[in-house]
Coordinates of C-alpha atoms in Angstrom, one line a residue:
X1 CA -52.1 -40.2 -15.5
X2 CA -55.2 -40.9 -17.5
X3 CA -56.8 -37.9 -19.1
X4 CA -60.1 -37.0 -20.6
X5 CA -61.6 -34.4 -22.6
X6 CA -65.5 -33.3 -22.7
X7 CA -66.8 -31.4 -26.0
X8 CA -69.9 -29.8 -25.5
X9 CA -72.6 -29.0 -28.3
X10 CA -73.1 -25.5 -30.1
X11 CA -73.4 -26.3 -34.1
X12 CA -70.4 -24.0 -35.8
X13 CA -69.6 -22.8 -32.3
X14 CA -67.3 -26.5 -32.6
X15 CA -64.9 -24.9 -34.2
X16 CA -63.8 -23.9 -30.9
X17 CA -62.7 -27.5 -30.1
X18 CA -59.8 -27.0 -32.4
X19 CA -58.0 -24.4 -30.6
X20 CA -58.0 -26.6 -27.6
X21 CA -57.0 -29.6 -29.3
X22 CA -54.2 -27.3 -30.5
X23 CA -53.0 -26.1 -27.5
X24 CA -53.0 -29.3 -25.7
X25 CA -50.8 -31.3 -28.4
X26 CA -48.6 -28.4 -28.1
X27 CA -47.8 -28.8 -24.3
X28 CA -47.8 -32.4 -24.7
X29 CA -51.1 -33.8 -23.3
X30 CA -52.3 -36.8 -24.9
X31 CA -55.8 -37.4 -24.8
X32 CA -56.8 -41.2 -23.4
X33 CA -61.0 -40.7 -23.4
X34 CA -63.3 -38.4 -25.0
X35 CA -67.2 -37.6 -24.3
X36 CA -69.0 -35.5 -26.9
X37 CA -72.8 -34.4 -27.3
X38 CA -73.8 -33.0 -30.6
X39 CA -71.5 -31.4 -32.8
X40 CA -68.7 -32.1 -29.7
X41 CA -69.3 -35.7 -30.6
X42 CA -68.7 -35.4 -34.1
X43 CA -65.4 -33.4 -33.4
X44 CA -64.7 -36.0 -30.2
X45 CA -65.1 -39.0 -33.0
X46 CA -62.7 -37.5 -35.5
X47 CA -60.3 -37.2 -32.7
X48 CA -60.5 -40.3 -30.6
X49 CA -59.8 -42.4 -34.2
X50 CA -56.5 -40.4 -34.9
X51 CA -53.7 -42.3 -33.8
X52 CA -52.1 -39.2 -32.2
X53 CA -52.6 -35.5 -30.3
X54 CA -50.8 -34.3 -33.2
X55 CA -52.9 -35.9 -35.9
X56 CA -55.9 -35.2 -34.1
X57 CA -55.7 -31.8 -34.1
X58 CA -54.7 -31.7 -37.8
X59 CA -57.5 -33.5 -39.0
X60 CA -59.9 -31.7 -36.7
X61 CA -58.1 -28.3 -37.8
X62 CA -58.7 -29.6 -41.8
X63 CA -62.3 -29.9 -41.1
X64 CA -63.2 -26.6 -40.1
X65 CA -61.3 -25.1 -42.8
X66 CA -63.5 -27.6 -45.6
X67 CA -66.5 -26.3 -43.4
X68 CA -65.7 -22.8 -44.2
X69 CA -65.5 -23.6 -47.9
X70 CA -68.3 -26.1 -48.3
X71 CA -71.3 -25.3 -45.5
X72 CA -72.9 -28.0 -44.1
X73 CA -76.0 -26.7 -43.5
X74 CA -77.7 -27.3 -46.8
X75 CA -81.9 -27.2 -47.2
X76 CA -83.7 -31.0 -47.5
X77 CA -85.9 -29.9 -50.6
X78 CA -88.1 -33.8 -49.8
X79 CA -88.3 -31.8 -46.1
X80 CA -89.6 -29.3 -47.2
X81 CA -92.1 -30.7 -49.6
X82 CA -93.0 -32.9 -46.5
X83 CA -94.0 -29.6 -44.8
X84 CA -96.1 -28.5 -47.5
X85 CA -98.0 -31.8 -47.6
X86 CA -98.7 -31.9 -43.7
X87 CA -100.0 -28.0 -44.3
X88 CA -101.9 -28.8 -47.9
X89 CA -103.5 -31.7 -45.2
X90 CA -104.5 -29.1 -41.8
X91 CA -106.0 -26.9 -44.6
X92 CA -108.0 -29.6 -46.7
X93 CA -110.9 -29.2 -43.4
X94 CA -111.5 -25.9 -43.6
X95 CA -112.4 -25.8 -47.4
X96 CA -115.9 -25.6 -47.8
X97 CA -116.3 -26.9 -51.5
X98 CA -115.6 -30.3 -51.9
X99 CA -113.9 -30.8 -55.6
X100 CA -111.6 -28.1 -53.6
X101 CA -110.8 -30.0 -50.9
X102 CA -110.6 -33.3 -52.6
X103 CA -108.0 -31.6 -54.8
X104 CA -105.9 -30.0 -51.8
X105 CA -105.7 -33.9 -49.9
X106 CA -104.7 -35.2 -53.5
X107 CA -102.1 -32.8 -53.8
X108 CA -100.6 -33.2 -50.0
X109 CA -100.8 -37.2 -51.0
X110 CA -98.8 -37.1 -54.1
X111 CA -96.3 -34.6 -52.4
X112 CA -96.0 -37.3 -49.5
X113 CA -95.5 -40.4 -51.2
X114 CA -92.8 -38.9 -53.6
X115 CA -90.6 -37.5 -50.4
X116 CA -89.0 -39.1 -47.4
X117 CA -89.8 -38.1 -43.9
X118 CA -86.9 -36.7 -43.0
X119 CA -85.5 -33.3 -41.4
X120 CA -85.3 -30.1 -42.6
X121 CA -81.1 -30.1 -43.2
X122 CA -79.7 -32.4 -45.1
X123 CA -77.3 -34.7 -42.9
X124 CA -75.4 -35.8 -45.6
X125 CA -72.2 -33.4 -45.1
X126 CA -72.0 -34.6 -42.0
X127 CA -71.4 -38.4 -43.0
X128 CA -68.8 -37.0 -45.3
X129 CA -66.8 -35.7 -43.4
X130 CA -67.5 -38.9 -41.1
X131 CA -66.6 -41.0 -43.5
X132 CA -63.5 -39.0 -45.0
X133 CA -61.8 -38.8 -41.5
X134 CA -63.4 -41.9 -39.6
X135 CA -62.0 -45.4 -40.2
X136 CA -64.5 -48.0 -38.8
X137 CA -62.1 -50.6 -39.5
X138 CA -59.2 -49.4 -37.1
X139 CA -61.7 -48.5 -34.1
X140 CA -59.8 -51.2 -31.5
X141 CA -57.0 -48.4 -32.0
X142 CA -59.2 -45.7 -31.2
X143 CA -59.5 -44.1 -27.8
X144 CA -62.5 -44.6 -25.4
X145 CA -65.5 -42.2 -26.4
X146 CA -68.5 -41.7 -25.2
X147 CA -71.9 -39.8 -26.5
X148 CA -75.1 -38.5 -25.3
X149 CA -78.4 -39.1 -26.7
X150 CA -81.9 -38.3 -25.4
X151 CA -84.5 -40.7 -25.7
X152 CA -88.2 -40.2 -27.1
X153 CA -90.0 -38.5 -29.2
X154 CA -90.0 -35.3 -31.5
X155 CA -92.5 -33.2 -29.2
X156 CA -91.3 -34.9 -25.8
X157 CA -87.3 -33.6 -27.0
X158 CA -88.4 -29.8 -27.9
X159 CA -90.5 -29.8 -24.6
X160 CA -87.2 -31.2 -22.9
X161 CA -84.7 -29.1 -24.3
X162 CA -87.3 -25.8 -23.1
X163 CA -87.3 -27.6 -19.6
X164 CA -84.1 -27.9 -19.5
X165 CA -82.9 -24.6 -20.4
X166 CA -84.9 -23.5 -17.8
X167 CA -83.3 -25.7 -15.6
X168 CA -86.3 -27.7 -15.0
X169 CA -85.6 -31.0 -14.2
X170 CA -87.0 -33.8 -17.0
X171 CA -85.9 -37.3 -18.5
X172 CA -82.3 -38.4 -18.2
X173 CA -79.7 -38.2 -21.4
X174 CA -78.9 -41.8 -22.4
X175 CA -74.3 -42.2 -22.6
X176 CA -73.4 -44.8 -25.2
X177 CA -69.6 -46.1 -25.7
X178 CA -68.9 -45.8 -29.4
X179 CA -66.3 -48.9 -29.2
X180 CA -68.5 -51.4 -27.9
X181 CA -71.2 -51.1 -30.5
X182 CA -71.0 -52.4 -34.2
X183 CA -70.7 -50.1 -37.0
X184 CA -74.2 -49.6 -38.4
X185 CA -75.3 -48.9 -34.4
X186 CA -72.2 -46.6 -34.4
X187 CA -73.1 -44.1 -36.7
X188 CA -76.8 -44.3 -35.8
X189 CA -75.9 -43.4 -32.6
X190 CA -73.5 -40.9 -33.5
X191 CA -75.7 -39.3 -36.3
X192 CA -78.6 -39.2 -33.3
X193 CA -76.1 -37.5 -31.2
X194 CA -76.5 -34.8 -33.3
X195 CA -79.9 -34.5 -34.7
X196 CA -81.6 -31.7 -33.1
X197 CA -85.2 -32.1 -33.4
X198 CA -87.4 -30.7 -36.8
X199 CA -83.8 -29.5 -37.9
X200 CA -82.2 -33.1 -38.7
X201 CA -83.7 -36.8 -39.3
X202 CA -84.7 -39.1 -36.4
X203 CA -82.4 -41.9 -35.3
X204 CA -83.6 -44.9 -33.7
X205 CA -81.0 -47.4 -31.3
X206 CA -82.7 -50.1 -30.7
X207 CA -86.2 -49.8 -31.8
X208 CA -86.6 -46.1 -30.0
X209 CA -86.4 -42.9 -31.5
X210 CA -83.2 -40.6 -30.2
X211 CA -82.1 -37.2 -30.7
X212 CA -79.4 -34.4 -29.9
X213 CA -77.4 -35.5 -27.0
X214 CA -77.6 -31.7 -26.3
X215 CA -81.3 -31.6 -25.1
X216 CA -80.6 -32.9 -21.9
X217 CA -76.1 -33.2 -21.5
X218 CA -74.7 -31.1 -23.6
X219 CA -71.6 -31.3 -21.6
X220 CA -71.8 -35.3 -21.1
X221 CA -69.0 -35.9 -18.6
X222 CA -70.6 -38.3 -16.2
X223 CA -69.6 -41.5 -18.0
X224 CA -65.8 -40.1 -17.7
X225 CA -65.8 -40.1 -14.0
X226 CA -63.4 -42.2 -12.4
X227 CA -62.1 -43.6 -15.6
X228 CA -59.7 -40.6 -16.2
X229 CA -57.6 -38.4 -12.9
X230 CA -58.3 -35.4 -15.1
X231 CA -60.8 -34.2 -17.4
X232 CA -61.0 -31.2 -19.6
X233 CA -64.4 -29.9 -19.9
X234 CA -65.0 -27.2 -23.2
X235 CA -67.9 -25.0 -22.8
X236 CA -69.5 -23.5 -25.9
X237 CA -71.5 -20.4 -24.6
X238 CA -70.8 -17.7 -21.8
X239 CA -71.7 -17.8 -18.4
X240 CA -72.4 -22.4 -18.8
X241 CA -74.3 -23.1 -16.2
X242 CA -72.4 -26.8 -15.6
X243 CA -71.3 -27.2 -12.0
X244 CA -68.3 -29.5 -11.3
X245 CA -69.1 -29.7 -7.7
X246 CA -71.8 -32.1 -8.0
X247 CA -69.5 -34.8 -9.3
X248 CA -66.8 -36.7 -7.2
X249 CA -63.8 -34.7 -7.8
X250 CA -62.0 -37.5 -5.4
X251 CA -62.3 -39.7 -8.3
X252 CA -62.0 -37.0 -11.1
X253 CA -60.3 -33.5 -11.2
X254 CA -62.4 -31.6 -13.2
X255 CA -60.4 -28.3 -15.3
X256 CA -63.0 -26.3 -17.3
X257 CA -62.3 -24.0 -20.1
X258 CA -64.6 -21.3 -20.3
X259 CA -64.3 -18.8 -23.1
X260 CA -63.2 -15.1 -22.0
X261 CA -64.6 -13.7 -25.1
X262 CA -68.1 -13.6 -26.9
X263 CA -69.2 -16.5 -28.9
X264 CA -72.2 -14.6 -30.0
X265 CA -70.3 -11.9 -32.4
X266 CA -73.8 -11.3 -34.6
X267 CA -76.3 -9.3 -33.9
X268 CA -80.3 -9.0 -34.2
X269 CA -83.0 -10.8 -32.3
X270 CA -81.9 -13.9 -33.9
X271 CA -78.0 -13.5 -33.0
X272 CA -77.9 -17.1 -31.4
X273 CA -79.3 -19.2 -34.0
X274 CA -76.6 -17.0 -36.7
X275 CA -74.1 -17.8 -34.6
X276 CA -74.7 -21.7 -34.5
X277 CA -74.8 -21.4 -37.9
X278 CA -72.0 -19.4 -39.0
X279 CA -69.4 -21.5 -40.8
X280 CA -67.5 -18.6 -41.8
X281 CA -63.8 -18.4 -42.2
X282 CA -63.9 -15.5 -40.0
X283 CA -66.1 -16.9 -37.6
X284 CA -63.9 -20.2 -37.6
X285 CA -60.7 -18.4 -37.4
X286 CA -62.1 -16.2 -34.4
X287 CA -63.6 -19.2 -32.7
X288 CA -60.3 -21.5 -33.1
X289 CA -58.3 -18.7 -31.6
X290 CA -60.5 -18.1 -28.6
X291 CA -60.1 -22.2 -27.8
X292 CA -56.3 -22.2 -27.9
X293 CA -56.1 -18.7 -26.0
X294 CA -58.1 -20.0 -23.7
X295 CA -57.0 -23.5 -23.2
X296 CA -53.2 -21.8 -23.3
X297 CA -54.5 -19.6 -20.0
X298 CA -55.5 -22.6 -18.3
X299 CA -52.5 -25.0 -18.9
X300 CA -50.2 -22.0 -17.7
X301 CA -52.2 -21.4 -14.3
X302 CA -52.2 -25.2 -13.6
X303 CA -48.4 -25.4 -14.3
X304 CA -47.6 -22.3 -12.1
X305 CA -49.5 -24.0 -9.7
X306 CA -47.7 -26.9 -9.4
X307 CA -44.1 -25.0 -9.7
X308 CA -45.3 -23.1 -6.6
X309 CA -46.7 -26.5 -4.8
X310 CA -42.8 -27.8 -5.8
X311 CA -41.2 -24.7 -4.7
X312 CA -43.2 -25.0 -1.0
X313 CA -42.4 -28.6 -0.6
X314 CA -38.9 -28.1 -1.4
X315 CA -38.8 -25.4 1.7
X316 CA -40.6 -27.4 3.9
X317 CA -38.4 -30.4 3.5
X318 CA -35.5 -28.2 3.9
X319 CA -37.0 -26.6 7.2
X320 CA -37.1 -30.4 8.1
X321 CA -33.7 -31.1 7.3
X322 CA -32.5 -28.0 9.3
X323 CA -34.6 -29.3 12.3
X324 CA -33.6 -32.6 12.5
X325 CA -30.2 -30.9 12.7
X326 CA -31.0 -29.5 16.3

């Protein structure tokens, strides 16, 4: 039986992934192909290039705990500088003396040239980690993985990822197979999987700009249907609003795990954002627990359920028996 495992996007909401990794090395399952979007394709790359459940779940486990010690999310100062430039520039127009004006455009110039266009986080703790845990040169040993990406530009992927959680219907994600491409393309793609728009830099696969996998799959398990029997789908917020009945389950059994606790533990009006951004041991601890509890709940009820499909075969061969008897 070939199994696969979707990791959906949510920031430091990933470090839910690790319970489940947890709890499925510990009843035996070995993972054969992974899907990711976002920060569940960074944690599905770490894992597909372990040689093992059990390895794949430690090095997933070791880091989140790094994270909660060293935070990824660290300021771009060039960003910001950038951003100063482009508003030293809108203002220039509306200064009525002209030395003034002159002086504002020189400034936004100067600022410009000596800073790269790039977003306002700094991705660089994320190729660490990559890098520390990710070894290019073994990936014919790695298991199949896939990512999402969404194709276009910066205003085209913030009015998208509105549409979409809407539920408006827009552009289609793009699904790339990590293995197949060569190492640079690799971690562009990956590093696009992940780069949510203003927040991280662009990416560009093949001459076109891409971004967060998130903005339009953020639970990418299409490319996954009928290469695995079963797949495990993670969910990273409450109440998802992913519906397995409009794939073929005939090709694909679909098992999601849902969390049965709140992911959003902060409060205040901006709750959601601290919560993707929380790399908190607590937070991490919490968040790992949840994923095995709840990945734990949903191994059991599968297993019960096929002890009681056993037990009702077994009768109903035995009924046979007795009748063939007669």
């Amino acid at each position: 039986m070939k199994i696969g495992l979707v990791l959906s996007g949510g920031a430091a909401k990933g470090a839910y992934h690790v319970g489940i990794l947890k709890a499925l090395h510990e009843h035996n399952i070995e993972v054969d192909i992974y899907s990711g979007a976002s920060i569940g394709a960074l944690n599905a790359v770490i894992s597909a290039s372990a040689p093992s459940m059990a390895e794949a779940y430690e090095r997933l486990e070791s880091v989140w705990r790094d994270l909660t010690v060293n935070n990824p999310v660290k300021v771009n100062k060039n960003a910001i500088f950038i951003s100063i430039a482009k508003a030293l520039s809108a203002l220039a127009a509306s200064y009525p003396n002209p030395l003034a004006r002159k002086a504002v455009i020189a400034a936004g110039v100067l600022i410009k040239q000596f800073s790269d266009d790039k977003g306002l986080l700094d991705e660089q703790p994320i190729l660490d980690k990559f890098n520390q845990y990710v070894d290019l040169s073994k990936r014919s040993t790695w298991s199949e993985i896939w990512v999402s990406t969404f194709e276009g530009a910066g205003y085209e992927a913030l009015i998208e990822f509105v549409q979409s959680e809407l539920g408006i219907d827009g552009k289609e994600a793009n699904y790339h197979d990590l293995k197949t491409l060569s190492n640079d393309v690799l971690i562009e793609t990956l590093m696009a999987s992940a780069a949510l728009p203003l927040l991280y830099q662009t990416r560009t696969i093949e001459g076109k700009t891409h971004y967060d996998g998130g903005i339009r799959d953020n639970t990418p398990i299409s490319p996954l249907i009928g290469k695995c029997d079963v797949c495990f789908v993670s969910h990273l917020s409450n109440g998802s609003n992913f519906n397995r009945n409009e794939y073929d389950l005939t090709q694909t059994k679909i098992i999601e795990i849902r969390p049965n606790a709140k992911f959003v533990t902060e409060e205040g009006t901006l709750s959601g954002v601290q919560s993707m951004m929380n790399f908190s041991k607590d937070k991490v601890n919490y968040l790992t627990t949840m994923g095995y509890e709840d990945t734990y709940k949903v191994i059991k009820k599968l297993r019960d359920k096929d002890e009681l499909e056993l037990t009702i075969e077994n009768e109903l061969n035995e009924i046979d028996m007795l009748l063939a008897k007669l």
